[in-house]
PDB file of C-alpha atoms in Angstrom:
ATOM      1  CA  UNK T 405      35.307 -31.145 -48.995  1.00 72.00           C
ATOM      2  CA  UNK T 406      33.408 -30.018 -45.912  1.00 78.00           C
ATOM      3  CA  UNK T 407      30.933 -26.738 -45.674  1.00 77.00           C
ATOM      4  CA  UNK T 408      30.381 -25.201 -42.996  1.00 77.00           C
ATOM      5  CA  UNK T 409      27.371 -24.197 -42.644  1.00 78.00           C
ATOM      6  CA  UNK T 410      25.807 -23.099 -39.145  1.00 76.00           C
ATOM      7  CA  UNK T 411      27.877 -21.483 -36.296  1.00 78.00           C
ATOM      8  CA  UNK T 412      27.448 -21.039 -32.825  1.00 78.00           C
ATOM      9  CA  UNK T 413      29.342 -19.033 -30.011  1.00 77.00           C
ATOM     10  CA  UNK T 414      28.182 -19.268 -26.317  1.00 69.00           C
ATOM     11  CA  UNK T 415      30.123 -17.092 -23.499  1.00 66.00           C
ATOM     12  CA  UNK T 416      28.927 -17.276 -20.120  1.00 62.00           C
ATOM     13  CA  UNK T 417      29.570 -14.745 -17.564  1.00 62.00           C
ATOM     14  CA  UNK T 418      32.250 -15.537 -15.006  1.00 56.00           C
ATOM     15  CA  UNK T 419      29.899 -16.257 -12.382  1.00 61.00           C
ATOM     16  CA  UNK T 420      27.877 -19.033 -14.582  1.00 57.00           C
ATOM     17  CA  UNK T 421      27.861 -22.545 -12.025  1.00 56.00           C
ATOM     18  CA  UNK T 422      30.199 -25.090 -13.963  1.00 50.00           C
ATOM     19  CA  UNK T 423      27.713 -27.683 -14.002  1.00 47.00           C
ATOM     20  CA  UNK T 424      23.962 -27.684 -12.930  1.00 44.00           C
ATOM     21  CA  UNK T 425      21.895 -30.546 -11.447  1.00 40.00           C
ATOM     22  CA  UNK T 426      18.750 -31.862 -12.347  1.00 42.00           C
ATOM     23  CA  UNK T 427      16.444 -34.841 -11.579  1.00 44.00           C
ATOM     24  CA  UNK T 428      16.046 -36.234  -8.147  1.00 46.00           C
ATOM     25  CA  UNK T 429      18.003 -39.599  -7.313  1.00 46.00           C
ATOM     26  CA  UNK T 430      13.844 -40.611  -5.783  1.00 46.00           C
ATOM     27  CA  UNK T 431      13.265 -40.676  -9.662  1.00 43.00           C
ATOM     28  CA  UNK T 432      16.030 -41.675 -11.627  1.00 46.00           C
ATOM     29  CA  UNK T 433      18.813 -43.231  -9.243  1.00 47.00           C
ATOM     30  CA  UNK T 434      21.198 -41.085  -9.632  1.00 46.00           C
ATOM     31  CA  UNK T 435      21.768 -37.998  -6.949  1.00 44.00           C
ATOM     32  CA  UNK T 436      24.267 -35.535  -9.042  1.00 43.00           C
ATOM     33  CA  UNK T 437      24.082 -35.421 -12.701  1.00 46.00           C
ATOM     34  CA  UNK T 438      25.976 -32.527 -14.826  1.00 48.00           C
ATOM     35  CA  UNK T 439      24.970 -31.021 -17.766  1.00 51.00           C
ATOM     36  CA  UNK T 440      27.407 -29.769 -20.302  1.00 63.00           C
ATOM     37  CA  UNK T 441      25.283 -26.273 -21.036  1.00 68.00           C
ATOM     38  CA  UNK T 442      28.072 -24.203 -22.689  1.00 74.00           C
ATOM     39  CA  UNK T 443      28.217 -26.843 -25.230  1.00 81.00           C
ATOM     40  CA  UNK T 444      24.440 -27.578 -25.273  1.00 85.00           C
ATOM     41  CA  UNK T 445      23.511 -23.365 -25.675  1.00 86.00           C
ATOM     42  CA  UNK T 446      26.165 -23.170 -28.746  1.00 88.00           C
ATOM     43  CA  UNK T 447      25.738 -26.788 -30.557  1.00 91.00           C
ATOM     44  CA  UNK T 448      21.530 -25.235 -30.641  1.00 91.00           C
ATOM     45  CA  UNK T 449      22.545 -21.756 -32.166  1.00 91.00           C
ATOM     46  CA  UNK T 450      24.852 -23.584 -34.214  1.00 92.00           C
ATOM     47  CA  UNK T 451      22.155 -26.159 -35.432  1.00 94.00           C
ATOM     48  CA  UNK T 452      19.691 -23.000 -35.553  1.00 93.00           C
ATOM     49  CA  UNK T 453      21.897 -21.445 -38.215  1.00 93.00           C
ATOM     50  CA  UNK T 454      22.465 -24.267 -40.297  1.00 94.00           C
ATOM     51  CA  UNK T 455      18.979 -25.154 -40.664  1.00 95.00           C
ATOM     52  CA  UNK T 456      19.139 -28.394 -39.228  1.00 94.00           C
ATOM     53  CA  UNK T 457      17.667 -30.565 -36.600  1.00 93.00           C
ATOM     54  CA  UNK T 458      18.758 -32.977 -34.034  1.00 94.00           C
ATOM     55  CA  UNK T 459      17.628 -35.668 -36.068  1.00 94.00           C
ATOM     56  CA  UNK T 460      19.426 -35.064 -39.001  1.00 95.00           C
ATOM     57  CA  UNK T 461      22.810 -35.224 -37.116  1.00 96.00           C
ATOM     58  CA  UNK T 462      25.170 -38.421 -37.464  1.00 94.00           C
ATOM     59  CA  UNK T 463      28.149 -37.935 -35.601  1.00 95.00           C
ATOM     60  CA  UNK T 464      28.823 -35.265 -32.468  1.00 96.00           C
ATOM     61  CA  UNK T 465      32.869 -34.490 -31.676  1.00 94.00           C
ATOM     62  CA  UNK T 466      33.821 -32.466 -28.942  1.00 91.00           C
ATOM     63  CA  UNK T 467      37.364 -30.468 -28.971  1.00 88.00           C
ATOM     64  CA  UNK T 468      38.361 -29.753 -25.031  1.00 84.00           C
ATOM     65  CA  UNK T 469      41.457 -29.999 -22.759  1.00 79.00           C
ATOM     66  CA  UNK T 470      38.841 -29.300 -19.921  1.00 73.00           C
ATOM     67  CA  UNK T 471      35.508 -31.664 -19.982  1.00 72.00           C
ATOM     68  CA  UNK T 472      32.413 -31.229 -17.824  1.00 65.00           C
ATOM     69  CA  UNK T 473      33.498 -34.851 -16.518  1.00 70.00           C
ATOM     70  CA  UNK T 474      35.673 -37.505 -17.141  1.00 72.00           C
ATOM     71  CA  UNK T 475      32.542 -40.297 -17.707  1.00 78.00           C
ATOM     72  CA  UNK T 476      30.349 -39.676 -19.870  1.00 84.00           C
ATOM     73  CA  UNK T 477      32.064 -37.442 -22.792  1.00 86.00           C
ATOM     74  CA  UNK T 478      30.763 -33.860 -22.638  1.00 86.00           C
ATOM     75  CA  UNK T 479      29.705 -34.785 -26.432  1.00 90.00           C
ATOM     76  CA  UNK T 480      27.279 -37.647 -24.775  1.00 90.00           C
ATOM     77  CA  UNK T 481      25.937 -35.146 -22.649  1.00 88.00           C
ATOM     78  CA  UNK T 482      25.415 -32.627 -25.918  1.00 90.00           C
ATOM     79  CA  UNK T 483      23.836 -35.441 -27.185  1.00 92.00           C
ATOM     80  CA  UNK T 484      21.219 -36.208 -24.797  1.00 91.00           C
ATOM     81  CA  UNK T 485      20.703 -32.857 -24.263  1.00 90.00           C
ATOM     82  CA  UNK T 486      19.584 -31.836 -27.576  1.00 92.00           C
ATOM     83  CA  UNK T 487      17.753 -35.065 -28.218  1.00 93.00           C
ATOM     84  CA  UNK T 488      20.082 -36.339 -30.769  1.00 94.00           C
ATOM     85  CA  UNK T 489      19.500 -39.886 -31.763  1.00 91.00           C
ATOM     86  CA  UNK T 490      22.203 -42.483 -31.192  1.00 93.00           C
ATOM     87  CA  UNK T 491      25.360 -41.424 -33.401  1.00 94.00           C
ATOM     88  CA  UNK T 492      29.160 -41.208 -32.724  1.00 92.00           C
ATOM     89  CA  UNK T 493      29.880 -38.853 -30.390  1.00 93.00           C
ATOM     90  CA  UNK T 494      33.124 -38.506 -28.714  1.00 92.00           C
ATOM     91  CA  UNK T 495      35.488 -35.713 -26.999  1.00 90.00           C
ATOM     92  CA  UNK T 496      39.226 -35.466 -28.397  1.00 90.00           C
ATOM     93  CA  UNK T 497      41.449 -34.018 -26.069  1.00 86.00           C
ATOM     94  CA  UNK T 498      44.633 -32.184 -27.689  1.00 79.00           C
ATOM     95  CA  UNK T 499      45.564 -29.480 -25.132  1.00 73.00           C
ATOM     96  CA  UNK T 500      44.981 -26.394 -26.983  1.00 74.00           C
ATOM     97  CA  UNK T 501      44.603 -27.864 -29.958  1.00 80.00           C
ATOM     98  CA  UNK T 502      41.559 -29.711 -29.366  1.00 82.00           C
ATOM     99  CA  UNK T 503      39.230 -28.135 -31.704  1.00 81.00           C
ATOM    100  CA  UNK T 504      41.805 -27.869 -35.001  1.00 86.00           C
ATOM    101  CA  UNK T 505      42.087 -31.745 -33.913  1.00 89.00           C
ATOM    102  CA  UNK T 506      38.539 -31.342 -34.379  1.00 89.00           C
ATOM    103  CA  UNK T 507      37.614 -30.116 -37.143  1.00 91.00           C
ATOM    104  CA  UNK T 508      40.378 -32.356 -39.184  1.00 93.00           C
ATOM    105  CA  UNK T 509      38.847 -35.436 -37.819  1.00 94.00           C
ATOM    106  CA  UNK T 510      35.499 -33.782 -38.493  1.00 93.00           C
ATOM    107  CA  UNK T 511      36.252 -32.733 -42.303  1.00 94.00           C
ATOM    108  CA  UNK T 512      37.224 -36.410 -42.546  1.00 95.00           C
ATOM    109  CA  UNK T 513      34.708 -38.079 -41.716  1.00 94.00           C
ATOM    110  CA  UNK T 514      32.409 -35.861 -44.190  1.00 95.00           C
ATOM    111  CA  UNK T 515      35.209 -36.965 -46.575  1.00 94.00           C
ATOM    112  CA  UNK T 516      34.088 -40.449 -45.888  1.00 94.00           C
ATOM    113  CA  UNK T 517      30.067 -39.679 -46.623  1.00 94.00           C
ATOM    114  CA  UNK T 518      28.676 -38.806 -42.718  1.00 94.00           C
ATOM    115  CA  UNK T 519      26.137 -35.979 -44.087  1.00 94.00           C
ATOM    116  CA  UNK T 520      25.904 -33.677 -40.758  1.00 95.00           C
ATOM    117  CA  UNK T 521      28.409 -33.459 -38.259  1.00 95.00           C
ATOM    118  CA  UNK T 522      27.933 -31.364 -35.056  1.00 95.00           C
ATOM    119  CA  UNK T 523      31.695 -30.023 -33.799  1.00 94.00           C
ATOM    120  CA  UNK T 524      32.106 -28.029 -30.817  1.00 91.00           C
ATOM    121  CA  UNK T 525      34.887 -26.238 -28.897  1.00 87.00           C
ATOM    122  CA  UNK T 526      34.532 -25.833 -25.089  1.00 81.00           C
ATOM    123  CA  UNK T 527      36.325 -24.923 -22.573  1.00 75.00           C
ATOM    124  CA  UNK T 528      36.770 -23.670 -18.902  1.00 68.00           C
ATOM    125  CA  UNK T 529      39.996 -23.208 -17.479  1.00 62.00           C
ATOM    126  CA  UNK T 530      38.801 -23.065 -13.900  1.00 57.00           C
ATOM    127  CA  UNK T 531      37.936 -26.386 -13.703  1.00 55.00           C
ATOM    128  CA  UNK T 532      41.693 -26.965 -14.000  1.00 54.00           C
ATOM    129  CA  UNK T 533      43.210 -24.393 -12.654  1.00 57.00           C
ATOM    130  CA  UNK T 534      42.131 -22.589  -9.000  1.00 56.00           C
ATOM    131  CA  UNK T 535      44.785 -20.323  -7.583  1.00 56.00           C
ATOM    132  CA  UNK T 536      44.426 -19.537  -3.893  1.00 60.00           C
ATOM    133  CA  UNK T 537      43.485 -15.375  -3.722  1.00 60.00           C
ATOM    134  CA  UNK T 538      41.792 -15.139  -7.506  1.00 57.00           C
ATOM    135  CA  UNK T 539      38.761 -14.530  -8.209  1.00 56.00           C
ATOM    136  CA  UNK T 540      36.548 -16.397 -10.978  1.00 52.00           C
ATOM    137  CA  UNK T 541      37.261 -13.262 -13.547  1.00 53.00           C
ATOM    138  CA  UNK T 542      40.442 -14.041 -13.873  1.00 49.00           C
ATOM    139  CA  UNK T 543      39.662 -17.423 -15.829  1.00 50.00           C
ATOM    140  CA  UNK T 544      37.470 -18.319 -18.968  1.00 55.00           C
ATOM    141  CA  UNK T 545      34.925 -20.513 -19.975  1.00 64.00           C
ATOM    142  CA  UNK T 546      33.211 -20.780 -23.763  1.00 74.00           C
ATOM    143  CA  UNK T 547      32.063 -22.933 -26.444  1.00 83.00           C
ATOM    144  CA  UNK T 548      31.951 -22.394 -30.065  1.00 85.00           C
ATOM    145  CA  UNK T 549      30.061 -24.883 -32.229  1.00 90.00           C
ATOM    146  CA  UNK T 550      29.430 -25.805 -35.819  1.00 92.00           C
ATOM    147  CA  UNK T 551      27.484 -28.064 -38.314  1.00 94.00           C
ATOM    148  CA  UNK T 552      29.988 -29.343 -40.873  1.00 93.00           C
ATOM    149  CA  UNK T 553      28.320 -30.902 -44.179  1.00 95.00           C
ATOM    150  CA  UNK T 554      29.228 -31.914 -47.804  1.00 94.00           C
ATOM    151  CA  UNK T 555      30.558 -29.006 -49.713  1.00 85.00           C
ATOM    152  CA  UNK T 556      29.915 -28.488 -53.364  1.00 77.00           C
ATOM    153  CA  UNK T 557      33.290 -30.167 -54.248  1.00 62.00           C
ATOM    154  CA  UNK T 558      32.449 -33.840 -52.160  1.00 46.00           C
TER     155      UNK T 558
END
C-alpha cells in the first residue's frame, strides 16, 4: 500500500511562455533547450511537503497527453531540474487518463519496494491545440505533483 504523503499544485497564468531557454550554445552546444517548469515548480512544493529531498527519490513518472517535448521525457527534464540523481523516470501518455495511469503504475512500483516515488500531472492544451481568432485564456496549462511512499500496510 502506497501513502501519499506530500502534494503539490502549480497553475500558471495564461500568459506564462511554454518553455524558457537557458544556457548559451558558446557554452554548452546546444542553442534551444526547454525546461519543463510547471512540473519542476509543483514536483518542489510537492517534495517540500513531504519532507523529502531530491536525493531520497528513486523513480520520477510523469502523467501527460501534452509533453514539453517529444525527446527528452518532461520527467528527465524534472529530473535534472531538481537535481535528482539517476533513477527511472519516464512520461506515460494515456490521453486524459495519464495521471490515474500514473499513479497505478506508481502505487505499484511502491508495491514492489521503490521507497519514494515523485508522480506528477501536467498539462497544457495549447501546445496541442491553437485555433485561429482565440486568445491564450481560452486554454489551460497545470501540474499537480506528489511523493508516493510505503504506507503503514506495505
Amino acid at each position: 500500500m502506497a501513502s501519499l504523503t506530500g502534494i503539490g499544485i502549480n497553475r500558471p497564468g495564461a500568459d506564462a511562455p511554454l518553455g524558457r531557454r537557458a544556457g548559451g550554445a558558446e557554452v554548452t552546444g546546444v542553442s534551444y533547450r526547454v525546461r519543463a517548469d510547471a512540473g519542476v515548480n509543483t514536483a518542489s512544493l510537492a517534495l517540500r511537503a513531504a519532507g523529502a529531498n531530491a536525493s531520497e527519490v528513486d523513480m520520477v513518472l510523469v502523467g501527460t497527453s501534452s509533453p514539453d517535448v517529444v525527446w527528452p521525457s518532461t520527467a528527465c527534464l524534472v529530473q535534472t531540474e531538481l537535481q535528482i540523481p539517476m533513477v527511472f523516470a519516464m512520461d506515460l501518455y494515456a490521453a486524459q487518463a495519464s495521471l490515474l495511469t500514473a499513479l497505478n503504475v506508481a502505487t505499484h512500483f511502491v508495491a514492489a519496494g521503490s521507497k519514494c516515488v515523485l508522480l506528477i500531472g501536467s498539462d497544457c492544451d495549447r501546445q496541442l491545440v491553437d485555433l485561429p481568432g482565440q486568445s491564450s485564456q481560452v486554454h489551460a496549462r497545470a501540474a499537480a505533483a506528489v511523493v508516493l511512499r510505503p504506507g503503514d500496510g506495505a
